[in-house]
PDB file of C-alpha atoms in Angstrom:
ATOM      1  CA  MET A  27      75.565  46.649 -33.328  1.00 41.00           C
ATOM      2  CA  ASN A  28      73.574  43.668 -33.755  1.00 45.00           C
ATOM      3  CA  VAL A  29      72.226  42.802 -36.569  1.00 44.00           C
ATOM      4  CA  SER A  30      68.221  42.665 -36.260  1.00 54.00           C
ATOM      5  CA  GLY A  31      65.999  42.568 -38.936  1.00 76.00           C
ATOM      6  CA  PRO A  32      67.124  41.847 -42.240  1.00 90.00           C
ATOM      7  CA  THR A  33      68.354  38.244 -41.700  1.00 94.00           C
ATOM      8  CA  PRO A  34      70.927  36.501 -44.926  1.00 97.00           C
ATOM      9  CA  ARG A  35      71.131  33.532 -47.245  1.00 98.00           C
ATOM     10  CA  PHE A  36      73.546  32.049 -48.033  1.00 98.00           C
ATOM     11  CA  SER A  37      74.641  29.934 -51.151  1.00 98.00           C
ATOM     12  CA  LEU A  38      76.855  27.560 -52.957  1.00 98.00           C
ATOM     13  CA  VAL A  39      77.867  28.717 -56.492  1.00 98.00           C
ATOM     14  CA  PRO A  40      79.991  26.803 -59.090  1.00 98.00           C
ATOM     15  CA  VAL A  41      82.701  29.331 -60.335  1.00 96.00           C
ATOM     16  CA  LEU A  42      85.727  27.702 -62.008  1.00 93.00           C
ATOM     17  CA  ASP A  43      85.655  24.815 -60.985  1.00 93.00           C
ATOM     18  CA  HIS A  44      84.928  26.101 -57.906  1.00 98.00           C
ATOM     19  CA  GLU A  45      82.315  26.070 -55.564  1.00 98.00           C
ATOM     20  CA  VAL A  46      81.828  29.845 -54.027  1.00 98.00           C
ATOM     21  CA  HIS A  47      80.100  30.139 -50.788  1.00 98.00           C
ATOM     22  CA  VAL A  48      77.659  33.607 -51.262  1.00 98.00           C
ATOM     23  CA  THR A  49      75.998  35.113 -48.337  1.00 98.00           C
ATOM     24  CA  GLU A  50      72.859  36.691 -49.628  1.00 98.00           C
ATOM     25  CA  TRP A  51      71.191  39.806 -48.575  1.00 98.00           C
ATOM     26  CA  GLY A  52      68.121  41.573 -49.053  1.00 98.00           C
ATOM     27  CA  ASP A  53      65.127  41.331 -51.898  1.00 97.00           C
ATOM     28  CA  PRO A  54      66.837  39.932 -55.219  1.00 97.00           C
ATOM     29  CA  SER A  55      65.137  42.948 -57.147  1.00 96.00           C
ATOM     30  CA  GLY A  56      67.030  45.365 -55.953  1.00 97.00           C
ATOM     31  CA  LYS A  57      70.036  47.034 -57.451  1.00 98.00           C
ATOM     32  CA  PRO A  58      72.792  44.997 -56.889  1.00 98.00           C
ATOM     33  CA  LEU A  59      75.707  45.510 -54.602  1.00 99.00           C
ATOM     34  CA  VAL A  60      79.271  43.198 -54.771  1.00 99.00           C
ATOM     35  CA  MET A  61      81.159  43.220 -51.327  1.00 99.00           C
ATOM     36  CA  TRP A  62      84.533  41.441 -51.219  1.00 98.00           C
ATOM     37  CA  HIS A  63      86.896  41.505 -48.599  1.00 98.00           C
ATOM     38  CA  GLY A  64      90.463  41.296 -47.827  1.00 97.00           C
ATOM     39  CA  LEU A  65      93.127  38.773 -47.486  1.00 97.00           C
ATOM     40  CA  ALA A  66      92.221  36.701 -44.697  1.00 96.00           C
ATOM     41  CA  ARG A  67      88.815  37.125 -44.150  1.00 97.00           C
ATOM     42  CA  SER A  68      85.759  36.431 -45.555  1.00 98.00           C
ATOM     43  CA  GLY A  69      82.310  37.614 -46.747  1.00 98.00           C
ATOM     44  CA  ARG A  70      80.463  37.229 -42.722  1.00 97.00           C
ATOM     45  CA  ASP A  71      82.667  40.578 -42.236  1.00 96.00           C
ATOM     46  CA  PHE A  72      80.268  42.993 -43.851  1.00 98.00           C
ATOM     47  CA  ASP A  73      77.302  41.220 -42.371  1.00 97.00           C
ATOM     48  CA  GLU A  74      76.544  45.002 -40.124  1.00 97.00           C
ATOM     49  CA  LEU A  75      76.491  46.479 -43.723  1.00 98.00           C
ATOM     50  CA  ALA A  76      75.311  44.812 -45.668  1.00 98.00           C
ATOM     51  CA  ALA A  77      72.003  44.031 -43.712  1.00 98.00           C
ATOM     52  CA  ALA A  78      72.013  48.029 -43.578  1.00 98.00           C
ATOM     53  CA  LEU A  79      72.235  49.191 -47.230  1.00 98.00           C
ATOM     54  CA  SER A  80      69.915  45.348 -48.229  1.00 98.00           C
ATOM     55  CA  ASP A  81      66.703  48.191 -47.299  1.00 97.00           C
ATOM     56  CA  GLU A  82      67.936  49.611 -51.660  1.00 97.00           C
ATOM     57  CA  PHE A  83      70.294  46.640 -52.913  1.00 98.00           C
ATOM     58  CA  PHE A  84      70.526  43.212 -53.070  1.00 98.00           C
ATOM     59  CA  VAL A  85      74.256  42.741 -51.352  1.00 98.00           C
ATOM     60  CA  ILE A  86      76.527  39.366 -52.574  1.00 98.00           C
ATOM     61  CA  CYS A  87      79.450  39.323 -50.618  1.00 98.00           C
ATOM     62  CA  PRO A  88      81.158  36.026 -51.496  1.00 98.00           C
ATOM     63  CA  ASP A  89      83.642  33.985 -49.547  1.00 98.00           C
ATOM     64  CA  THR A  90      87.341  33.760 -51.884  1.00 98.00           C
ATOM     65  CA  ILE A  91      88.312  30.478 -52.813  1.00 98.00           C
ATOM     66  CA  GLY A  92      90.488  29.237 -50.123  1.00 98.00           C
ATOM     67  CA  ARG A  93      89.127  31.433 -47.173  1.00 98.00           C
ATOM     68  CA  GLY A  94      85.350  30.945 -45.192  1.00 97.00           C
ATOM     69  CA  LEU A  95      83.539  27.446 -47.142  1.00 98.00           C
ATOM     70  CA  SER A  96      84.481  28.151 -50.645  1.00 98.00           C
ATOM     71  CA  SER A  97      86.684  25.196 -51.941  1.00 98.00           C
ATOM     72  CA  TRP A  98      90.721  25.596 -51.964  1.00 98.00           C
ATOM     73  CA  SER A  99      92.609  25.418 -54.662  1.00 98.00           C
ATOM     74  CA  GLN A 100      94.874  22.825 -56.209  1.00 97.00           C
ATOM     75  CA  ASN A 101      96.574  24.518 -57.942  1.00 97.00           C
ATOM     76  CA  PRO A 102      97.609  27.795 -55.429  1.00 97.00           C
ATOM     77  CA  GLU A 103     100.239  29.587 -57.585  1.00 97.00           C
ATOM     78  CA  ALA A 104      97.632  29.587 -60.826  1.00 96.00           C
ATOM     79  CA  GLU A 105      94.186  30.509 -58.905  1.00 98.00           C
ATOM     80  CA  TYR A 106      95.132  32.107 -55.574  1.00 98.00           C
ATOM     81  CA  SER A 107      96.036  35.181 -58.068  1.00 98.00           C
ATOM     82  CA  VAL A 108      93.731  38.770 -58.338  1.00 98.00           C
ATOM     83  CA  GLU A 109      93.486  37.357 -61.813  1.00 97.00           C
ATOM     84  CA  TYR A 110      91.817  34.720 -61.272  1.00 98.00           C
ATOM     85  CA  TYR A 111      89.278  35.877 -58.349  1.00 98.00           C
ATOM     86  CA  ALA A 112      88.877  38.633 -61.239  1.00 98.00           C
ATOM     87  CA  GLY A 113      87.674  35.810 -63.268  1.00 98.00           C
ATOM     88  CA  ILE A 114      85.741  33.548 -60.691  1.00 98.00           C
ATOM     89  CA  ALA A 115      84.014  37.816 -59.662  1.00 98.00           C
ATOM     90  CA  ALA A 116      82.561  37.635 -63.421  1.00 98.00           C
ATOM     91  CA  ASP A 117      81.482  34.769 -63.369  1.00 98.00           C
ATOM     92  CA  LEU A 118      79.688  35.727 -60.632  1.00 98.00           C
ATOM     93  CA  LEU A 119      78.370  38.695 -62.155  1.00 98.00           C
ATOM     94  CA  ASP A 120      76.481  36.492 -64.510  1.00 98.00           C
ATOM     95  CA  HIS A 121      75.583  33.775 -61.788  1.00 98.00           C
ATOM     96  CA  TYR A 122      73.408  36.044 -61.078  1.00 98.00           C
ATOM     97  CA  GLY A 123      71.787  38.193 -63.538  1.00 98.00           C
ATOM     98  CA  PHE A 124      73.621  41.274 -62.945  1.00 98.00           C
ATOM     99  CA  ASP A 125      74.541  43.686 -66.132  1.00 97.00           C
ATOM    100  CA  ARG A 126      75.922  46.332 -64.402  1.00 98.00           C
ATOM    101  CA  ALA A 127      76.758  46.337 -60.267  1.00 98.00           C
ATOM    102  CA  ALA A 128      78.153  48.301 -57.662  1.00 98.00           C
ATOM    103  CA  TRP A 129      81.847  47.318 -55.900  1.00 99.00           C
ATOM    104  CA  LEU A 130      82.587  47.758 -52.289  1.00 99.00           C
ATOM    105  CA  GLY A 131      86.330  45.955 -52.047  1.00 98.00           C
ATOM    106  CA  THR A 132      88.559  45.687 -48.856  1.00 98.00           C
ATOM    107  CA  SER A 133      92.053  45.646 -49.405  1.00 98.00           C
ATOM    108  CA  LEU A 134      92.257  42.132 -51.351  1.00 98.00           C
ATOM    109  CA  GLY A 135      88.854  43.183 -52.472  1.00 98.00           C
ATOM    110  CA  GLY A 136      89.709  46.640 -53.545  1.00 98.00           C
ATOM    111  CA  LEU A 137      92.312  44.775 -56.465  1.00 98.00           C
ATOM    112  CA  ILE A 138      89.450  42.619 -57.435  1.00 98.00           C
ATOM    113  CA  GLY A 139      87.351  45.540 -58.258  1.00 98.00           C
ATOM    114  CA  MET A 140      90.213  47.446 -59.893  1.00 98.00           C
ATOM    115  CA  ARG A 141      91.619  44.654 -61.878  1.00 98.00           C
ATOM    116  CA  LEU A 142      87.442  44.332 -63.362  1.00 98.00           C
ATOM    117  CA  ALA A 143      87.586  48.561 -63.251  1.00 98.00           C
ATOM    118  CA  SER A 144      91.013  48.442 -65.452  1.00 98.00           C
ATOM    119  CA  GLY A 145      90.190  45.506 -68.087  1.00 96.00           C
ATOM    120  CA  PRO A 146      87.506  44.105 -70.547  1.00 96.00           C
ATOM    121  CA  HIS A 147      84.250  43.991 -67.732  1.00 96.00           C
ATOM    122  CA  ALA A 148      84.791  47.754 -66.643  1.00 97.00           C
ATOM    123  CA  ASP A 149      81.698  49.145 -67.944  1.00 97.00           C
ATOM    124  CA  ARG A 150      80.021  46.432 -66.025  1.00 98.00           C
ATOM    125  CA  LEU A 151      80.834  48.264 -62.803  1.00 98.00           C
ATOM    126  CA  THR A 152      78.465  51.385 -61.715  1.00 98.00           C
ATOM    127  CA  ALA A 153      80.453  52.022 -59.186  1.00 98.00           C
ATOM    128  CA  LEU A 154      83.832  51.209 -57.384  1.00 98.00           C
ATOM    129  CA  VAL A 155      84.612  51.912 -53.540  1.00 99.00           C
ATOM    130  CA  ILE A 156      88.217  50.802 -51.977  1.00 98.00           C
ATOM    131  CA  ASN A 157      88.876  50.510 -49.006  1.00 98.00           C
ATOM    132  CA  ASP A 158      92.436  50.570 -48.178  1.00 98.00           C
ATOM    133  CA  ILE A 159      94.441  49.251 -50.464  1.00 98.00           C
ATOM    134  CA  GLY A 160      96.147  50.799 -53.614  1.00 98.00           C
ATOM    135  CA  PRO A 161      97.956  49.691 -56.871  1.00 98.00           C
ATOM    136  CA  GLU A 162     100.829  50.082 -55.086  1.00 97.00           C
ATOM    137  CA  VAL A 163     101.383  48.159 -51.237  1.00 96.00           C
ATOM    138  CA  PRO A 164     104.605  48.684 -49.802  1.00 95.00           C
ATOM    139  CA  GLN A 165     106.878  45.549 -49.023  1.00 94.00           C
ATOM    140  CA  GLU A 166     107.165  46.501 -45.532  1.00 95.00           C
ATOM    141  CA  ALA A 167     103.341  45.453 -45.502  1.00 94.00           C
ATOM    142  CA  ILE A 168     103.585  42.530 -46.945  1.00 94.00           C
ATOM    143  CA  ASP A 169     106.000  41.524 -44.687  1.00 93.00           C
ATOM    144  CA  ARG A 170     103.859  42.007 -42.275  1.00 91.00           C
ATOM    145  CA  ILE A 171     100.423  40.377 -43.520  1.00 89.00           C
ATOM    146  CA  VAL A 172     102.579  37.516 -44.861  1.00 90.00           C
ATOM    147  CA  THR A 173     103.982  36.607 -41.446  1.00 89.00           C
ATOM    148  CA  TYR A 174     101.014  36.734 -39.383  1.00 85.00           C
ATOM    149  CA  VAL A 175      98.764  34.864 -42.562  1.00 91.00           C
ATOM    150  CA  SER A 176     101.392  31.727 -43.085  1.00 89.00           C
ATOM    151  CA  ASP A 177     101.333  31.230 -38.879  1.00 87.00           C
ATOM    152  CA  GLN A 178      98.221  29.770 -38.582  1.00 92.00           C
ATOM    153  CA  PRO A 179      98.410  29.910 -34.686  1.00 95.00           C
ATOM    154  CA  VAL A 180      96.210  26.608 -33.131  1.00 97.00           C
ATOM    155  CA  PHE A 181      93.828  26.873 -29.988  1.00 98.00           C
ATOM    156  CA  ASP A 182      92.169  24.866 -27.708  1.00 97.00           C
ATOM    157  CA  LYS A 183      88.753  26.692 -27.763  1.00 97.00           C
ATOM    158  CA  VAL A 184      86.932  29.419 -30.263  1.00 97.00           C
ATOM    159  CA  SER A 185      87.160  31.715 -26.732  1.00 97.00           C
ATOM    160  CA  GLN A 186      90.655  32.197 -27.723  1.00 97.00           C
ATOM    161  CA  ALA A 187      90.881  32.051 -31.240  1.00 97.00           C
ATOM    162  CA  GLU A 188      87.825  35.388 -30.451  1.00 97.00           C
ATOM    163  CA  ALA A 189      90.973  36.898 -28.640  1.00 97.00           C
ATOM    164  CA  TRP A 190      93.606  36.362 -30.540  1.00 95.00           C
ATOM    165  CA  LEU A 191      90.782  37.555 -33.264  1.00 95.00           C
ATOM    166  CA  ARG A 192      90.447  40.847 -31.304  1.00 95.00           C
ATOM    167  CA  GLY A 193      94.321  41.654 -31.140  1.00 93.00           C
ATOM    168  CA  VAL A 194      95.176  40.859 -34.679  1.00 92.00           C
ATOM    169  CA  TYR A 195      92.265  42.899 -36.236  1.00 93.00           C
ATOM    170  CA  ARG A 196      92.584  45.506 -33.855  1.00 93.00           C
ATOM    171  CA  PRO A 197      93.330  48.007 -36.858  1.00 92.00           C
ATOM    172  CA  PHE A 198      90.256  47.529 -38.101  1.00 94.00           C
ATOM    173  CA  GLY A 199      88.000  50.094 -35.524  1.00 94.00           C
ATOM    174  CA  VAL A 200      85.886  49.822 -33.237  1.00 93.00           C
ATOM    175  CA  ALA A 201      83.134  47.047 -32.992  1.00 93.00           C
ATOM    176  CA  GLY A 202      80.628  45.788 -31.769  1.00 92.00           C
ATOM    177  CA  ASP A 203      80.607  42.424 -29.237  1.00 94.00           C
ATOM    178  CA  ALA A 204      79.070  41.072 -31.687  1.00 92.00           C
ATOM    179  CA  TYR A 205      80.903  41.432 -34.637  1.00 94.00           C
ATOM    180  CA  TRP A 206      83.815  39.741 -33.050  1.00 95.00           C
ATOM    181  CA  ARG A 207      81.732  36.764 -32.142  1.00 95.00           C
ATOM    182  CA  ARG A 208      80.952  35.517 -35.202  1.00 95.00           C
ATOM    183  CA  MET A 209      84.152  36.586 -36.401  1.00 94.00           C
ATOM    184  CA  ALA A 210      85.491  34.418 -34.407  1.00 95.00           C
ATOM    185  CA  GLN A 211      82.413  32.022 -35.197  1.00 95.00           C
ATOM    186  CA  THR A 212      82.905  32.409 -38.830  1.00 95.00           C
ATOM    187  CA  SER A 213      86.718  32.205 -38.953  1.00 95.00           C
ATOM    188  CA  VAL A 214      88.399  28.882 -37.482  1.00 97.00           C
ATOM    189  CA  ARG A 215      88.387  25.422 -38.635  1.00 96.00           C
ATOM    190  CA  ARG A 216      88.378  22.287 -36.344  1.00 96.00           C
ATOM    191  CA  LEU A 217      91.715  20.607 -36.910  1.00 96.00           C
ATOM    192  CA  PRO A 218      91.428  15.976 -36.402  1.00 96.00           C
ATOM    193  CA  ASP A 219      92.612  16.622 -33.471  1.00 97.00           C
ATOM    194  CA  GLY A 220      89.459  18.923 -31.763  1.00 97.00           C
ATOM    195  CA  GLN A 221      92.338  21.464 -31.417  1.00 98.00           C
ATOM    196  CA  VAL A 222      91.090  25.158 -34.030  1.00 97.00           C
ATOM    197  CA  THR A 223      92.568  26.912 -36.341  1.00 97.00           C
ATOM    198  CA  LEU A 224      91.848  29.545 -38.772  1.00 97.00           C
ATOM    199  CA  HIS A 225      88.879  29.144 -41.258  1.00 97.00           C
ATOM    200  CA  TYR A 226      92.088  29.549 -44.615  1.00 97.00           C
ATOM    201  CA  ASP A 227      94.389  27.399 -46.634  1.00 97.00           C
ATOM    202  CA  PRO A 228      97.813  29.312 -45.785  1.00 93.00           C
ATOM    203  CA  ARG A 229      98.846  28.818 -48.820  1.00 96.00           C
ATOM    204  CA  ILE A 230      96.568  32.230 -50.041  1.00 97.00           C
ATOM    205  CA  THR A 231     100.428  34.119 -49.163  1.00 96.00           C
ATOM    206  CA  ILE A 232     101.491  32.700 -52.437  1.00 96.00           C
ATOM    207  CA  GLN A 233     100.247  35.503 -54.561  1.00 95.00           C
ATOM    208  CA  PHE A 234     102.901  37.431 -53.029  1.00 94.00           C
ATOM    209  CA  THR A 235     105.683  35.498 -54.982  1.00 93.00           C
ATOM    210  CA  ALA A 236     103.425  33.991 -58.107  1.00 94.00           C
ATOM    211  CA  SER A 237     102.395  37.063 -58.595  1.00 94.00           C
ATOM    212  CA  LYS A 238     103.943  39.321 -57.351  1.00 92.00           C
ATOM    213  CA  GLU A 239     103.774  42.202 -60.296  1.00 93.00           C
ATOM    214  CA  GLU A 240      99.808  42.116 -59.368  1.00 93.00           C
ATOM    215  CA  LEU A 241     100.560  44.659 -56.703  1.00 92.00           C
ATOM    216  CA  THR A 242     102.368  47.222 -58.696  1.00 94.00           C
ATOM    217  CA  THR A 243      99.689  47.997 -61.002  1.00 96.00           C
ATOM    218  CA  TRP A 244      99.465  51.974 -61.838  1.00 98.00           C
ATOM    219  CA  ASP A 245      98.394  51.209 -65.695  1.00 97.00           C
ATOM    220  CA  ARG A 246      95.701  49.190 -65.036  1.00 97.00           C
ATOM    221  CA  TYR A 247      94.427  51.945 -62.723  1.00 98.00           C
ATOM    222  CA  ALA A 248      94.928  54.872 -65.180  1.00 98.00           C
ATOM    223  CA  ARG A 249      92.549  53.320 -67.463  1.00 97.00           C
ATOM    224  CA  ILE A 250      89.387  53.630 -64.697  1.00 98.00           C
ATOM    225  CA  THR A 251      86.803  55.233 -65.647  1.00 98.00           C
ATOM    226  CA  THR A 252      84.302  53.638 -63.196  1.00 98.00           C
ATOM    227  CA  PRO A 253      83.112  56.561 -60.817  1.00 98.00           C
ATOM    228  CA  CYS A 254      85.294  56.114 -57.361  1.00 98.00           C
ATOM    229  CA  HIS A 255      85.724  56.612 -53.925  1.00 98.00           C
ATOM    230  CA  LEU A 256      88.864  55.530 -51.691  1.00 98.00           C
ATOM    231  CA  ILE A 257      88.518  54.837 -48.051  1.00 98.00           C
ATOM    232  CA  ARG A 258      91.471  55.116 -45.882  1.00 98.00           C
ATOM    233  CA  GLY A 259      92.398  54.271 -42.712  1.00 98.00           C
ATOM    234  CA  GLU A 260      94.614  57.152 -40.992  1.00 98.00           C
ATOM    235  CA  THR A 261      96.839  54.810 -39.767  1.00 97.00           C
ATOM    236  CA  SER A 262      97.240  52.376 -42.393  1.00 98.00           C
ATOM    237  CA  ASP A 263     100.409  50.616 -43.947  1.00 96.00           C
ATOM    238  CA  ILE A 264      98.752  48.944 -46.825  1.00 97.00           C
ATOM    239  CA  LEU A 265      97.715  53.324 -48.265  1.00 98.00           C
ATOM    240  CA  PRO A 266     100.260  54.918 -47.146  1.00 97.00           C
ATOM    241  CA  GLU A 267      98.887  58.719 -47.281  1.00 97.00           C
ATOM    242  CA  GLU A 268     101.078  59.688 -50.415  1.00 98.00           C
ATOM    243  CA  VAL A 269      99.769  56.666 -51.939  1.00 98.00           C
ATOM    244  CA  ALA A 270      96.536  57.497 -51.464  1.00 98.00           C
ATOM    245  CA  GLU A 271      97.307  61.425 -52.981  1.00 98.00           C
ATOM    246  CA  LEU A 272      98.737  59.720 -55.899  1.00 98.00           C
ATOM    247  CA  MET A 273      95.430  58.027 -55.712  1.00 98.00           C
ATOM    248  CA  GLN A 274      93.344  60.965 -55.910  1.00 98.00           C
ATOM    249  CA  LYS A 275      95.801  62.601 -59.228  1.00 97.00           C
ATOM    250  CA  ARG A 276      95.885  59.938 -61.798  1.00 97.00           C
ATOM    251  CA  GLY A 277      92.905  57.676 -63.577  1.00 97.00           C
ATOM    252  CA  PRO A 278      89.505  58.073 -62.060  1.00 98.00           C
ATOM    253  CA  LYS A 279      90.660  60.413 -59.324  1.00 98.00           C
ATOM    254  CA  PRO A 280      88.231  59.574 -56.588  1.00 98.00           C
ATOM    255  CA  GLY A 281      87.612  61.661 -53.514  1.00 98.00           C
ATOM    256  CA  MET A 282      88.449  60.220 -50.438  1.00 98.00           C
ATOM    257  CA  THR A 283      87.337  59.188 -46.920  1.00 98.00           C
ATOM    258  CA  VAL A 284      89.528  58.639 -43.938  1.00 98.00           C
ATOM    259  CA  PHE A 285      88.602  56.555 -41.082  1.00 98.00           C
ATOM    260  CA  PRO A 286      90.692  56.974 -37.537  1.00 97.00           C
ATOM    261  CA  CYS A 287      91.921  53.502 -37.546  1.00 97.00           C
ATOM    262  CA  GLY A 288      95.176  51.589 -38.934  1.00 97.00           C
ATOM    263  CA  HIS A 289      94.052  48.343 -42.000  1.00 96.00           C
ATOM    264  CA  ALA A 290      91.445  48.368 -42.380  1.00 97.00           C
ATOM    265  CA  PRO A 291      88.222  49.970 -41.716  1.00 98.00           C
ATOM    266  CA  ASN A 292      85.853  47.401 -40.426  1.00 97.00           C
ATOM    267  CA  LEU A 293      82.764  49.662 -41.977  1.00 98.00           C
ATOM    268  CA  THR A 294      80.490  48.331 -39.320  1.00 96.00           C
ATOM    269  CA  MET A 295      79.462  51.345 -37.184  1.00 96.00           C
ATOM    270  CA  PRO A 296      75.682  52.862 -37.337  1.00 96.00           C
ATOM    271  CA  GLU A 297      78.333  55.864 -38.503  1.00 97.00           C
ATOM    272  CA  ASP A 298      80.149  54.520 -40.942  1.00 97.00           C
ATOM    273  CA  ILE A 299      77.861  52.761 -42.976  1.00 98.00           C
ATOM    274  CA  ALA A 300      75.769  55.863 -43.011  1.00 98.00           C
ATOM    275  CA  LYS A 301      78.892  57.217 -44.858  1.00 98.00           C
ATOM    276  CA  VAL A 302      78.891  54.668 -47.200  1.00 98.00           C
ATOM    277  CA  ARG A 303      75.879  54.913 -47.996  1.00 98.00           C
ATOM    278  CA  ALA A 304      75.995  58.299 -48.929  1.00 98.00           C
ATOM    279  CA  ILE A 305      79.368  57.912 -50.702  1.00 98.00           C
ATOM    280  CA  LEU A 306      77.029  54.968 -52.930  1.00 98.00           C
ATOM    281  CA  ARG A 307      74.817  57.361 -53.850  1.00 98.00           C
ATOM    282  CA  ASP A 308      77.057  60.358 -54.334  1.00 98.00           C
ATOM    283  CA  LEU A 309      78.582  57.760 -57.119  1.00 98.00           C
ATOM    284  CA  GLY A 310      75.563  56.889 -58.328  1.00 97.00           C
ATOM    285  CA  ALA A 311      75.298  53.472 -57.435  1.00 96.00           C
TER     286      ALA A 311
END
């Protein structure tokens, strides 16, 4: 799917001694919607979805610190954590003047959304869409993620990076060529010798050791009352079926939509976008 019609705007927002890069879509007078990406990704992953929903929402898609064009941390043990990211998110809501906003979070973005919805900022979320993550993440899945995120590959050409990204992120599901090409263009940085590597700070995986307690948060999840919906990849190892079933019985007791893919549904195809729009409307966003 090629993005046509709406075009994004880009801002650099000062937050908590960082500079956060934000992709903005739609009329600022529209209903606020925050889309937050996964661990080693960026806000540009949402281009197709955000462009489509910008007809009724003002959508912001931040790059988490340590990713994309946002600044890197000088104190990664403290700042590369869900708690700190939630603080950044709350300040971004203030910056944009959002008293309340809907939230769609993929993987890490879902953890941040759950953190907000279970704490003092809970009343600021009108709706919470959690894309393929839960309040418990299996250790085997964590080990897999740490392996591929920590071992940053190096390429001679951006086209080689695109081929690698298509392979590693195949579980995301079906997506158009434009999506993969943009992923490559927004997911690389040049090294001093002219070669290409991935955009993010390899230290972002420190959250799995320095703040490991944030990966098992059923107690916090039980406190969520925000209208909520769960999206799951059918073969996801991050959100196993048994965890998803427990989520539907506890806390916000969300409905669930399952996509025929792994971790995590990319939500880029027209039929996927239609489902997300319907979910947001059902939640009252």
